[in-house]
mmCIF file of C-alpha atoms in Angstrom:
data_model
loop_
_atom_site.group_PDB
_atom_site.id
_atom_site.type_symbol
_atom_site.label_atom_id
_atom_site.label_comp_id
_atom_site.label_asym_id
_atom_site.label_seq_id
_atom_site.Cartn_x
_atom_site.Cartn_y
_atom_site.Cartn_z
ATOM 1 C CA MET A 13 8.301 18.402 0.534
ATOM 2 C CA LYS A 14 11.139 16.452 -1.086
ATOM 3 C CA SER A 15 9.994 13.136 0.380
ATOM 4 C CA GLU A 16 6.407 13.666 -0.755
ATOM 5 C CA GLN A 17 7.198 15.092 -4.155
ATOM 6 C CA GLN A 18 9.113 12.100 -5.445
ATOM 7 C CA TYR A 19 6.063 9.885 -4.844
ATOM 8 C CA ILE A 20 3.628 12.401 -6.307
ATOM 9 C CA ASP A 21 5.818 12.718 -9.393
ATOM 10 C CA PHE A 22 6.066 8.958 -9.676
ATOM 11 C CA TYR A 23 2.280 8.613 -9.562
ATOM 12 C CA ASP A 24 1.854 11.304 -12.209
ATOM 13 C CA GLU A 25 4.380 9.577 -14.476
ATOM 14 C CA ALA A 26 3.537 5.912 -13.841
ATOM 15 C CA GLY A 27 -0.193 6.127 -13.083
ATOM 16 C CA ALA A 28 -1.243 4.615 -16.398
ATOM 17 C CA GLN A 29 1.186 1.734 -15.945
ATOM 18 C CA ILE A 30 -0.073 1.096 -12.415
ATOM 19 C CA ARG A 31 -3.697 1.037 -13.609
ATOM 20 C CA GLY A 32 -2.884 -1.195 -16.557
ATOM 21 C CA ARG A 33 -1.484 -3.877 -14.263
ATOM 22 C CA SER A 34 -4.237 -3.598 -11.655
ATOM 23 C CA CYS A 35 -8.042 -3.845 -11.566
ATOM 24 C CA ASP A 36 -11.031 -1.495 -11.514
ATOM 25 C CA VAL A 37 -11.754 -2.051 -7.818
ATOM 26 C CA MET A 38 -8.325 -0.742 -6.845
ATOM 27 C CA ASN A 39 -8.017 1.846 -9.622
ATOM 28 C CA ASP A 40 -11.270 3.577 -8.687
ATOM 29 C CA ALA A 41 -9.771 4.702 -5.359
ATOM 30 C CA ARG A 42 -6.377 5.886 -6.609
ATOM 31 C CA ASP A 43 -7.043 9.472 -7.671
ATOM 32 C CA ARG A 44 -8.848 10.390 -4.451
ATOM 33 C CA ALA A 45 -6.062 8.782 -2.448
ATOM 34 C CA ILE A 46 -3.243 10.649 -4.163
ATOM 35 C CA GLY A 47 -5.274 13.846 -3.701
ATOM 36 C CA VAL A 48 -5.286 13.267 0.061
ATOM 37 C CA PHE A 49 -1.558 12.642 -0.009
ATOM 38 C CA ARG A 50 -0.911 15.794 -2.083
ATOM 39 C CA ASP A 51 -2.835 17.862 0.467
ATOM 40 C CA LYS A 52 -1.412 16.344 3.647
ATOM 41 C CA GLY A 53 2.011 14.992 2.813
ATOM 42 C CA PHE A 54 3.763 12.767 5.309
ATOM 43 C CA PRO A 55 2.640 13.244 8.907
ATOM 44 C CA THR A 56 5.148 15.038 11.125
ATOM 45 C CA ARG A 57 5.901 14.149 14.714
ATOM 46 C CA LYS A 58 3.554 16.986 15.724
ATOM 47 C CA VAL A 59 0.672 14.734 14.650
ATOM 48 C CA GLU A 60 -0.399 12.843 17.763
ATOM 49 C CA ARG A 61 -0.592 9.391 16.188
ATOM 50 C CA TYR A 62 2.842 9.753 14.600
ATOM 51 C CA LYS A 63 4.749 11.471 17.400
ATOM 52 C CA TYR A 64 7.140 8.561 17.980
ATOM 53 C CA THR A 65 8.240 7.881 14.380
ATOM 54 C CA ASP A 66 9.858 10.229 11.844
ATOM 55 C CA VAL A 67 7.899 9.068 8.813
ATOM 56 C CA ALA A 68 9.323 11.499 6.251
ATOM 57 C CA ALA A 69 12.887 10.440 7.045
ATOM 58 C CA CYS A 70 11.995 6.819 6.284
ATOM 59 C CA PHE A 71 10.603 7.722 2.859
ATOM 60 C CA GLU A 72 13.354 10.220 1.985
ATOM 61 C CA PRO A 73 15.771 7.784 0.255
ATOM 62 C CA GLU A 74 14.973 6.858 -3.299
ATOM 63 C CA TYR A 75 13.650 3.343 -3.797
ATOM 64 C CA GLY A 76 12.773 1.325 -6.845
ATOM 65 C CA ILE A 77 9.021 0.712 -6.672
ATOM 66 C CA ALA A 78 7.718 -2.742 -7.547
ATOM 67 C CA LEU A 79 4.862 -2.743 -10.061
ATOM 68 C CA GLY A 80 4.662 -6.405 -11.016
ATOM 69 C CA PRO A 81 1.689 -8.620 -10.095
ATOM 70 C CA LEU A 82 1.729 -10.908 -7.069
ATOM 71 C CA ASP A 83 1.562 -14.676 -7.201
ATOM 72 C CA VAL A 84 -1.484 -15.886 -5.284
ATOM 73 C CA ALA A 85 -1.624 -19.093 -3.255
ATOM 74 C CA ASP A 86 -3.755 -21.942 -4.564
ATOM 75 C CA SER A 87 -6.643 -21.743 -2.105
ATOM 76 C CA PRO A 88 -10.433 -21.556 -2.451
ATOM 77 C CA TYR A 89 -10.420 -18.556 -0.092
ATOM 78 C CA VAL A 90 -7.473 -16.556 -1.504
ATOM 79 C CA THR A 91 -7.485 -14.718 -4.811
ATOM 80 C CA THR A 92 -6.521 -11.378 -6.304
ATOM 81 C CA ILE A 93 -8.847 -8.524 -5.460
ATOM 82 C CA GLY A 94 -9.810 -8.105 -9.105
ATOM 83 C CA ARG A 95 -11.145 -11.672 -9.271
ATOM 84 C CA GLY A 96 -12.977 -11.541 -5.962
ATOM 85 C CA GLY A 97 -16.491 -10.810 -7.096
ATOM 86 C CA VAL A 98 -18.762 -7.875 -6.310
ATOM 87 C CA THR A 99 -19.927 -9.112 -2.896
ATOM 88 C CA ALA A 100 -16.490 -9.055 -1.276
ATOM 89 C CA THR A 101 -14.624 -6.382 -3.226
ATOM 90 C CA ARG A 102 -17.277 -3.733 -2.568
ATOM 91 C CA HIS A 103 -15.619 -3.328 0.853
ATOM 92 C CA TYR A 104 -12.317 -2.193 -0.659
ATOM 93 C CA ALA A 105 -11.244 1.266 0.594
ATOM 94 C CA THR A 106 -14.327 1.511 2.831
ATOM 95 C CA VAL A 107 -12.917 0.248 6.137
ATOM 96 C CA ALA A 108 -9.517 1.967 6.073
ATOM 97 C CA ASP A 109 -9.093 5.573 7.172
ATOM 98 C CA MET A 110 -8.570 7.102 3.740
ATOM 99 C CA ASP A 111 -7.584 10.427 5.294
ATOM 100 C CA ASP A 112 -4.497 8.849 6.829
ATOM 101 C CA PRO A 113 -1.558 9.906 4.600
ATOM 102 C CA LEU A 114 0.206 6.520 4.634
ATOM 103 C CA THR A 115 -3.025 4.687 3.881
ATOM 104 C CA ALA A 116 -3.660 7.157 1.063
ATOM 105 C CA LEU A 117 -0.156 6.661 -0.387
ATOM 106 C CA ASN A 118 -0.553 2.901 -0.253
ATOM 107 C CA THR A 119 -3.970 3.114 -1.934
ATOM 108 C CA ALA A 120 -2.527 5.196 -4.755
ATOM 109 C CA LEU A 121 0.544 3.025 -5.393
ATOM 110 C CA ALA A 122 -0.572 -0.509 -4.473
ATOM 111 C CA HIS A 123 0.162 -2.584 -7.558
ATOM 112 C CA ASP A 124 -1.879 -5.636 -6.642
ATOM 113 C CA GLY A 125 -3.927 -7.024 -3.812
ATOM 114 C CA VAL A 126 -4.956 -10.221 -2.096
ATOM 115 C CA LEU A 127 -8.536 -11.025 -1.138
ATOM 116 C CA ILE A 128 -9.375 -13.600 1.518
ATOM 117 C CA HIS A 129 -13.097 -14.294 1.336
ATOM 118 C CA VAL A 130 -14.770 -16.793 3.665
ATOM 119 C CA PRO A 131 -18.411 -17.368 2.647
ATOM 120 C CA ARG A 132 -21.378 -17.504 5.003
ATOM 121 C CA GLY A 133 -21.312 -20.424 7.419
ATOM 122 C CA VAL A 134 -17.884 -21.730 6.360
ATOM 123 C CA ARG A 135 -15.376 -22.770 9.009
ATOM 124 C CA VAL A 136 -11.850 -22.899 7.557
ATOM 125 C CA GLU A 137 -10.140 -25.776 9.366
ATOM 126 C CA THR A 138 -6.559 -25.095 8.234
ATOM 127 C CA PRO A 139 -4.944 -21.692 8.845
ATOM 128 C CA ILE A 140 -4.518 -19.507 5.784
ATOM 129 C CA GLN A 141 -0.904 -18.338 5.570
ATOM 130 C CA VAL A 142 0.346 -15.388 3.515
ATOM 131 C CA ASP A 143 4.131 -15.075 3.186
ATOM 132 C CA ASN A 144 5.570 -11.728 2.118
ATOM 133 C CA TRP A 145 9.140 -11.908 0.815
ATOM 134 C CA LEU A 146 11.225 -8.794 0.225
ATOM 135 C CA ARG A 147 13.848 -9.417 -2.450
ATOM 136 C CA GLY A 148 15.684 -7.063 -4.756
ATOM 137 C CA ASP A 149 19.002 -6.093 -6.328
ATOM 138 C CA VAL A 150 18.475 -2.412 -5.500
ATOM 139 C CA PRO A 151 16.730 -0.583 -2.638
ATOM 140 C CA THR A 152 13.089 -1.508 -3.213
ATOM 141 C CA MET A 153 9.693 -0.273 -2.065
ATOM 142 C CA MET A 154 6.690 -2.616 -1.928
ATOM 143 C CA ASN A 155 3.063 -1.478 -1.470
ATOM 144 C CA ARG A 156 0.827 -4.363 -0.457
ATOM 145 C CA ARG A 157 -2.927 -4.479 -0.048
ATOM 146 C CA MET A 158 -5.157 -7.080 1.578
ATOM 147 C CA LEU A 159 -8.913 -7.346 1.965
ATOM 148 C CA ILE A 160 -10.287 -9.949 4.378
ATOM 149 C CA VAL A 161 -14.030 -10.589 4.417
ATOM 150 C CA LEU A 162 -15.745 -13.093 6.705
ATOM 151 C CA GLU A 163 -19.439 -13.376 5.954
ATOM 152 C CA GLN A 164 -22.019 -14.282 8.588
ATOM 153 C CA SER A 165 -21.164 -17.252 10.860
ATOM 154 C CA ALA A 166 -17.750 -17.791 9.253
ATOM 155 C CA GLU A 167 -14.526 -18.705 11.025
ATOM 156 C CA ALA A 168 -10.861 -18.509 9.981
ATOM 157 C CA THR A 169 -7.284 -18.251 11.206
ATOM 158 C CA ILE A 170 -4.931 -16.120 9.103
ATOM 159 C CA ILE A 171 -1.139 -15.886 9.506
ATOM 160 C CA ILE A 172 0.767 -13.104 7.719
ATOM 161 C CA HIS A 173 4.534 -13.575 7.837
ATOM 162 C CA ASP A 174 7.046 -10.984 6.609
ATOM 163 C CA HIS A 175 10.558 -11.992 5.539
ATOM 164 C CA ALA A 176 13.422 -10.096 3.891
ATOM 165 C CA ASP A 177 16.674 -11.078 2.231
ATOM 166 C CA ASP A 178 19.808 -9.709 3.830
ATOM 167 C CA GLY A 179 22.064 -7.123 2.277
ATOM 168 C CA GLN A 180 19.520 -4.720 0.789
ATOM 169 C CA ARG A 181 17.347 -1.845 1.973
ATOM 170 C CA PHE A 182 13.598 -2.337 1.751
ATOM 171 C CA LEU A 183 10.597 -0.125 2.445
ATOM 172 C CA SER A 184 7.151 -1.696 2.646
ATOM 173 C CA THR A 185 3.702 -0.243 3.166
ATOM 174 C CA GLN A 186 0.785 -2.518 3.876
ATOM 175 C CA VAL A 187 -2.904 -1.821 4.375
ATOM 176 C CA ILE A 188 -5.176 -4.624 5.554
ATOM 177 C CA GLU A 189 -8.943 -4.089 5.617
ATOM 178 C CA VAL A 190 -10.953 -6.630 7.607
ATOM 179 C CA VAL A 191 -14.736 -7.044 7.560
ATOM 180 C CA VAL A 192 -16.124 -9.498 10.128
ATOM 181 C CA MET A 193 -19.859 -9.929 9.762
ATOM 182 C CA ASP A 194 -22.359 -11.086 12.392
ATOM 183 C CA ASN A 195 -21.577 -14.201 14.446
ATOM 184 C CA SER A 196 -18.130 -14.720 12.870
ATOM 185 C CA SER A 197 -14.722 -15.437 14.383
ATOM 186 C CA LEU A 198 -11.235 -14.449 13.204
ATOM 187 C CA ASP A 199 -7.778 -15.135 14.611
ATOM 188 C CA MET A 200 -5.167 -13.040 12.814
ATOM 189 C CA TYR A 201 -1.406 -13.080 13.315
ATOM 190 C CA GLU A 202 1.191 -10.697 11.868
ATOM 191 C CA VAL A 203 4.743 -11.961 12.347
ATOM 192 C CA GLU A 204 7.733 -9.886 11.243
ATOM 193 C CA GLU A 205 11.155 -11.428 10.678
ATOM 194 C CA THR A 206 12.865 -8.987 8.355
ATOM 195 C CA ASN A 207 16.251 -7.338 8.969
ATOM 196 C CA LYS A 208 17.899 -4.183 10.227
ATOM 197 C CA SER A 209 17.785 -2.544 6.772
ATOM 198 C CA CYS A 210 13.993 -2.734 6.485
ATOM 199 C CA SER A 211 11.382 -0.083 7.196
ATOM 200 C CA ARG A 212 7.855 -1.465 7.513
ATOM 201 C CA PHE A 213 4.557 0.418 7.839
ATOM 202 C CA SER A 214 1.481 -1.744 8.394
ATOM 203 C CA ASN A 215 -2.025 -0.312 8.868
ATOM 204 C CA VAL A 216 -4.787 -2.740 9.861
ATOM 205 C CA TYR A 217 -8.446 -1.700 9.972
ATOM 206 C CA VAL A 218 -11.138 -4.016 11.379
ATOM 207 C CA ARG A 219 -14.915 -3.534 11.211
ATOM 208 C CA MET A 220 -16.987 -5.899 13.365
ATOM 209 C CA GLY A 221 -20.678 -6.762 13.306
ATOM 210 C CA ARG A 222 -22.657 -8.245 16.193
ATOM 211 C CA ASP A 223 -21.813 -11.400 18.148
ATOM 212 C CA CYS A 224 -18.296 -11.497 16.649
ATOM 213 C CA ARG A 225 -14.927 -12.487 18.043
ATOM 214 C CA VAL A 226 -11.656 -11.092 16.671
ATOM 215 C CA LYS A 227 -8.162 -11.690 17.968
ATOM 216 C CA HIS A 228 -5.282 -9.761 16.388
ATOM 217 C CA ASN A 229 -1.685 -10.534 17.301
ATOM 218 C CA SER A 230 1.334 -8.454 16.245
ATOM 219 C CA ILE A 231 4.710 -10.128 16.768
ATOM 220 C CA THR A 232 7.960 -8.325 15.908
ATOM 221 C CA LEU A 233 10.881 -10.746 16.170
ATOM 222 C CA ASN A 234 13.428 -8.945 14.013
ATOM 223 C CA ASN A 235 13.253 -5.679 12.104
ATOM 224 C CA GLY A 236 14.831 -2.346 11.325
ATOM 225 C CA LEU A 237 12.109 0.276 11.753
ATOM 226 C CA THR A 238 8.519 -0.857 12.231
ATOM 227 C CA ARG A 239 5.366 1.177 12.626
ATOM 228 C CA ASN A 240 2.170 -0.831 13.133
ATOM 229 C CA LEU A 241 -1.304 0.671 13.333
ATOM 230 C CA CYS A 242 -4.429 -1.303 14.255
ATOM 231 C CA ASP A 243 -7.864 0.344 14.358
ATOM 232 C CA VAL A 244 -10.915 -1.690 15.397
ATOM 233 C CA TYR A 245 -14.504 -0.472 15.037
ATOM 234 C CA LEU A 246 -17.043 -2.352 17.170
ATOM 235 C CA GLN A 247 -20.305 -1.686 15.316
ATOM 236 C CA GLY A 248 -22.482 -4.578 16.507
ATOM 237 C CA GLU A 249 -23.515 -5.537 20.039
ATOM 238 C CA ASN A 250 -22.127 -8.467 22.031
ATOM 239 C CA SER A 251 -18.803 -8.578 20.184
ATOM 240 C CA GLU A 252 -15.330 -9.096 21.605
ATOM 241 C CA VAL A 253 -11.904 -8.022 20.370
ATOM 242 C CA THR A 254 -8.474 -8.937 21.728
ATOM 243 C CA LEU A 255 -5.309 -7.127 20.626
ATOM 244 C CA ASN A 256 -2.040 -8.733 21.684
ATOM 245 C CA GLY A 257 1.481 -7.776 20.738
ATOM 246 C CA CYS A 258 5.076 -8.557 21.582
ATOM 247 C CA ALA A 259 8.217 -6.873 20.301
ATOM 248 C CA ILE A 260 11.921 -7.626 20.714
ATOM 249 C CA GLY A 261 14.417 -4.876 19.964
ATOM 250 C CA ASP A 262 18.181 -4.519 20.159
ATOM 251 C CA GLY A 263 20.884 -2.582 18.344
ATOM 252 C CA GLU A 264 19.173 0.557 17.033
ATOM 253 C CA GLN A 265 15.879 -1.042 16.087
ATOM 254 C CA HIS A 266 12.677 1.002 16.333
ATOM 255 C CA ILE A 267 9.234 -0.534 17.020
ATOM 256 C CA ASP A 268 6.114 1.657 17.222
ATOM 257 C CA ASN A 269 2.630 0.202 17.795
ATOM 258 C CA ASN A 270 -0.404 2.482 17.678
ATOM 259 C CA THR A 271 -3.925 1.169 18.293
ATOM 260 C CA LEU A 272 -7.513 2.399 18.446
ATOM 261 C CA ILE A 273 -10.477 0.403 19.750
ATOM 262 C CA ASP A 274 -13.695 2.288 18.994
ATOM 263 C CA HIS A 275 -16.678 1.072 21.043
ATOM 264 C CA GLN A 276 -19.653 2.426 19.105
ATOM 265 C CA VAL A 277 -22.448 0.223 20.501
ATOM 266 C CA PRO A 278 -23.380 -1.333 23.883
ATOM 267 C CA ASN A 279 -22.346 -4.655 25.427
ATOM 268 C CA CYS A 280 -18.943 -5.170 23.826
ATOM 269 C CA VAL A 281 -15.641 -6.304 25.320
ATOM 270 C CA SER A 282 -12.072 -5.338 24.449
ATOM 271 C CA ASP A 283 -8.834 -6.646 25.919
ATOM 272 C CA GLU A 284 -5.387 -5.386 24.949
ATOM 273 C CA LEU A 285 -1.906 -6.552 26.006
ATOM 274 C CA TYR A 286 1.374 -5.388 24.457
ATOM 275 C CA LYS A 287 4.830 -6.298 25.774
ATOM 276 C CA TYR A 288 8.294 -5.118 24.714
ATOM 277 C CA VAL A 289 11.810 -6.287 25.564
ATOM 278 C CA LEU A 290 14.368 -3.677 24.511
ATOM 279 C CA ASP A 291 18.151 -3.970 24.645
ATOM 280 C CA ASP A 292 21.157 -1.907 23.507
ATOM 281 C CA MET A 293 19.970 1.417 21.993
ATOM 282 C CA SER A 294 16.641 0.190 20.644
ATOM 283 C CA VAL A 295 13.499 2.316 20.884
ATOM 284 C CA GLY A 296 9.955 1.146 21.526
ATOM 285 C CA ALA A 297 6.675 3.050 21.493
ATOM 286 C CA PHE A 298 3.115 2.094 22.316
ATOM 287 C CA ALA A 299 0.070 4.348 22.099
ATOM 288 C CA GLY A 300 -3.299 2.701 22.615
ATOM 289 C CA ARG A 301 -6.567 4.621 22.623
ATOM 290 C CA VAL A 302 -9.841 3.085 23.761
ATOM 291 C CA LEU A 303 -12.815 5.229 22.752
ATOM 292 C CA VAL A 304 -16.183 4.505 24.405
ATOM 293 C CA ARG A 305 -18.924 6.473 22.713
ATOM 294 C CA LYS A 306 -22.029 7.845 24.421
ATOM 295 C CA ASP A 307 -24.291 4.995 23.343
ATOM 296 C CA ALA A 308 -21.779 2.253 24.171
ATOM 297 C CA GLN A 309 -23.170 1.405 27.600
ATOM 298 C CA LYS A 310 -22.138 -1.843 29.351
ATOM 299 C CA THR A 311 -18.700 -1.681 27.725
ATOM 300 C CA SER A 312 -15.936 -3.716 29.345
ATOM 301 C CA SER A 313 -12.368 -2.791 28.399
ATOM 302 C CA ARG A 314 -8.893 -3.544 29.704
ATOM 303 C CA GLU A 315 -5.617 -2.201 28.269
ATOM 304 C CA THR A 316 -2.120 -3.134 29.471
ATOM 305 C CA ASN A 317 1.342 -2.255 28.200
ATOM 306 C CA SER A 318 4.319 -3.806 30.034
ATOM 307 C CA ASN A 319 7.921 -3.180 29.029
ATOM 308 C CA LEU A 320 11.369 -4.394 29.972
ATOM 309 C CA CYS A 321 14.422 -2.242 29.218
ATOM 310 C CA ALA A 322 17.397 -4.590 29.425
ATOM 311 C CA SER A 323 20.022 -1.870 28.960
ATOM 312 C CA PRO A 324 20.405 1.704 30.258
ATOM 313 C CA GLU A 325 20.386 3.084 26.703
ATOM 314 C CA ALA A 326 17.103 1.473 25.602
ATOM 315 C CA ARG A 327 14.082 3.787 25.454
ATOM 316 C CA MET A 328 10.370 3.054 25.766
ATOM 317 C CA TYR A 329 7.526 5.531 25.233
ATOM 318 C CA THR A 330 4.112 4.408 26.437
ATOM 319 C CA GLN A 331 0.753 6.156 26.225
ATOM 320 C CA PRO A 332 -2.362 4.112 27.099
ATOM 321 C CA MET A 333 -5.491 6.242 26.789
ATOM 322 C CA LEU A 334 -9.151 5.935 27.775
ATOM 323 C CA GLU A 335 -11.734 8.303 26.299
ATOM 324 C CA ILE A 336 -15.144 7.535 27.806
ATOM 325 C CA TYR A 337 -18.478 9.228 27.087
ATOM 326 C CA ALA A 338 -20.770 6.528 28.528
ATOM 327 C CA ASP A 339 -21.535 6.260 32.233
ATOM 328 C CA ASP A 340 -22.167 2.509 32.707
ATOM 329 C CA VAL A 341 -18.830 0.913 31.820
ATOM 330 C CA LYS A 342 -15.967 -1.109 33.295
ATOM 331 C CA CYS A 343 -12.692 0.188 31.891
ATOM 332 C CA ALA A 344 -9.101 0.010 33.089
ATOM 333 C CA HIS A 345 -5.705 0.771 31.628
ATOM 334 C CA GLY A 346 -2.107 0.802 32.767
ATOM 335 C CA SER A 347 1.521 0.640 31.729
ATOM 336 C CA THR A 348 4.865 -0.244 33.286
ATOM 337 C CA VAL A 349 8.471 0.280 32.217
ATOM 338 C CA GLY A 350 11.045 -1.615 34.225
ATOM 339 C CA VAL A 351 14.532 -3.086 34.214
ATOM 340 C CA MET A 352 15.738 -6.618 34.769
ATOM 341 C CA ASP A 353 14.748 -8.004 38.175
ATOM 342 C CA GLU A 354 18.072 -8.053 40.004
ATOM 343 C CA THR A 355 16.631 -10.101 42.871
ATOM 344 C CA ALA A 356 15.533 -12.849 40.478
ATOM 345 C CA LEU A 357 18.908 -12.709 38.723
ATOM 346 C CA PHE A 358 20.717 -13.038 42.041
ATOM 347 C CA TYR A 359 18.476 -15.949 43.088
ATOM 348 C CA MET A 360 19.178 -17.831 39.844
ATOM 349 C CA ARG A 361 22.927 -17.177 39.900
ATOM 350 C CA GLN A 362 23.118 -18.414 43.483
ATOM 351 C CA ARG A 363 21.776 -21.716 42.172
ATOM 352 C CA GLY A 364 24.402 -22.050 39.482
ATOM 353 C CA VAL A 365 22.630 -20.514 36.512
ATOM 354 C CA PRO A 366 25.070 -18.440 34.384
ATOM 355 C CA GLU A 367 24.147 -14.761 34.174
ATOM 356 C CA ALA A 368 23.582 -14.753 30.400
ATOM 357 C CA LEU A 369 21.271 -17.751 30.653
ATOM 358 C CA ALA A 370 19.444 -16.245 33.635
ATOM 359 C CA ARG A 371 18.780 -13.040 31.705
ATOM 360 C CA MET A 372 17.524 -14.991 28.710
ATOM 361 C CA LEU A 373 15.184 -17.054 30.891
ATOM 362 C CA LEU A 374 13.723 -13.926 32.500
ATOM 363 C CA LYS A 375 13.131 -12.345 29.098
ATOM 364 C CA ASN A 376 11.457 -15.524 27.871
ATOM 365 C CA ALA A 377 9.182 -15.636 30.892
ATOM 366 C CA PHE A 378 8.266 -11.978 30.408
ATOM 367 C CA MET A 379 7.178 -12.588 26.799
ATOM 368 C CA GLY A 380 5.465 -15.872 27.627
ATOM 369 C CA GLN A 381 2.238 -14.176 28.711
ATOM 370 C CA VAL A 382 1.633 -12.956 25.146
ATOM 371 C CA ILE A 383 2.751 -16.115 23.339
ATOM 372 C CA ASP A 384 0.645 -18.270 25.673
ATOM 373 C CA GLN A 385 -2.513 -16.581 24.391
ATOM 374 C CA ILE A 386 -1.982 -17.775 20.808
ATOM 375 C CA ARG A 387 -4.786 -20.235 20.188
ATOM 376 C CA TYR A 388 -3.210 -22.161 17.301
ATOM 377 C CA GLN A 389 -0.826 -24.547 19.027
ATOM 378 C CA PRO A 390 1.672 -25.251 16.178
ATOM 379 C CA LEU A 391 2.238 -21.519 15.796
ATOM 380 C CA ARG A 392 2.451 -21.026 19.555
ATOM 381 C CA ASP A 393 5.064 -23.769 19.901
ATOM 382 C CA LYS A 394 7.094 -22.452 16.978
ATOM 383 C CA LEU A 395 7.089 -18.905 18.345
ATOM 384 C CA PHE A 396 8.327 -20.053 21.747
ATOM 385 C CA VAL A 397 11.329 -21.567 19.941
ATOM 386 C CA LYS A 398 11.867 -18.475 17.805
ATOM 387 C CA VAL A 399 11.662 -16.109 20.780
ATOM 388 C CA GLU A 400 14.226 -18.144 22.679
ATOM 389 C CA LYS A 401 16.542 -18.210 19.655
ATOM 390 C CA ARG A 402 16.111 -14.452 19.298
ATOM 391 C CA PHE A 403 17.165 -13.830 22.886
ATOM 392 C CA ARG A 404 20.123 -16.169 22.421
ATOM 393 C CA GLY A 405 21.187 -14.172 19.362
ATOM 394 C CA GLU A 406 20.520 -17.106 17.047
ATOM 395 C CA LEU A 407 18.335 -15.742 14.263
ATOM 396 C CA GLU A 408 16.583 -18.592 12.514
ATOM 397 C CA LYS A 409 16.835 -18.298 8.742
ATOM 398 C CA CYS A 410 14.807 -20.855 6.839
ATOM 399 C CA GLY A 411 14.404 -21.373 3.108
ATOM 400 C CA VAL A 412 10.656 -21.716 3.442
ATOM 401 C CA CYS A 413 8.378 -20.573 6.226
ATOM 402 C CA GLY A 414 7.739 -23.279 8.794
ATOM 403 C CA LEU A 415 5.550 -21.426 11.259
ATOM 404 C CA CYS A 416 2.648 -23.847 10.928
ATOM 405 C CA LYS A 417 4.600 -27.082 10.461
#
């Protein structure tokens, strides 16, 4: 219990300070959350959803924990949770699985939060971008919280981009709660460009009404250890969700994506595509569960996980799952783990393409299926460049984020 105890002790000692720098909406959930964490502790690899990542080992080192407030972008849709108003903030800690130990720990320690609130009938023309920067003189832990609320007939594109300075260890937890009300549309992108000394845990929870469209994209370009969770609850008829992800790993990087799509009502559609390219001794994991409940007739669902291991030492664990209790559905799932296509390599080399370039081109083409589905063209074009640079070993380091420019 050493890993758990240091965080429990910290909460007991610094709880008043955390509350004093936060707001009632967040503070009201803290005691229950730390109670869950006291009871459960960090999940072990015997817990099905955490079988591919040793969580306790990541939290074992001692980190300085940031307690200062966040600076909020100047936008009519973005504010701190405490200033968000009753209508939007009432959803805080209601969408997330509060029995999940990492969500509970984040809820207890989160020092500030960002609210993105799009009112009824508003279509946000320009993407909303949230940049998270990890900086510190000592090993530092950050606990971030976001609440995204789209009221009826609203539309928005949100880009969340994680960066980290080199030369320091960082640990970040992030919980994002998303409420998409009837007839609304959300495109959401999470892009990680941190470094090999970072451990990142991101839990995203999405609740959808009827006649909605949600597209969530998780893109891991550079990292140390990453564990992403995305749970989607389809609670209104005639809604559609798309989960896409791509991950690039080399060295000893670790990338674990775990998803749940919960079809609770009839006539909904889900589509899921995750792709990994792993080199050196990197490790990838994907576990995706599609749950079709008894009343969710006329469900249509497709789940695909395709993976390329570019070295003999790379490892990929894949577990697509269908759990169906309705009898009038169209559902399919599948996964593949393969190596570089030697025939294609031979064909390209015979035509004068150097081997290193041929391998890079094949990796690019493999990832292109995911990047091609990004609807916002400036981001799509920028990511094609970044993916190519990543495969060339040219990590792009910019002073300010230029994803949308």
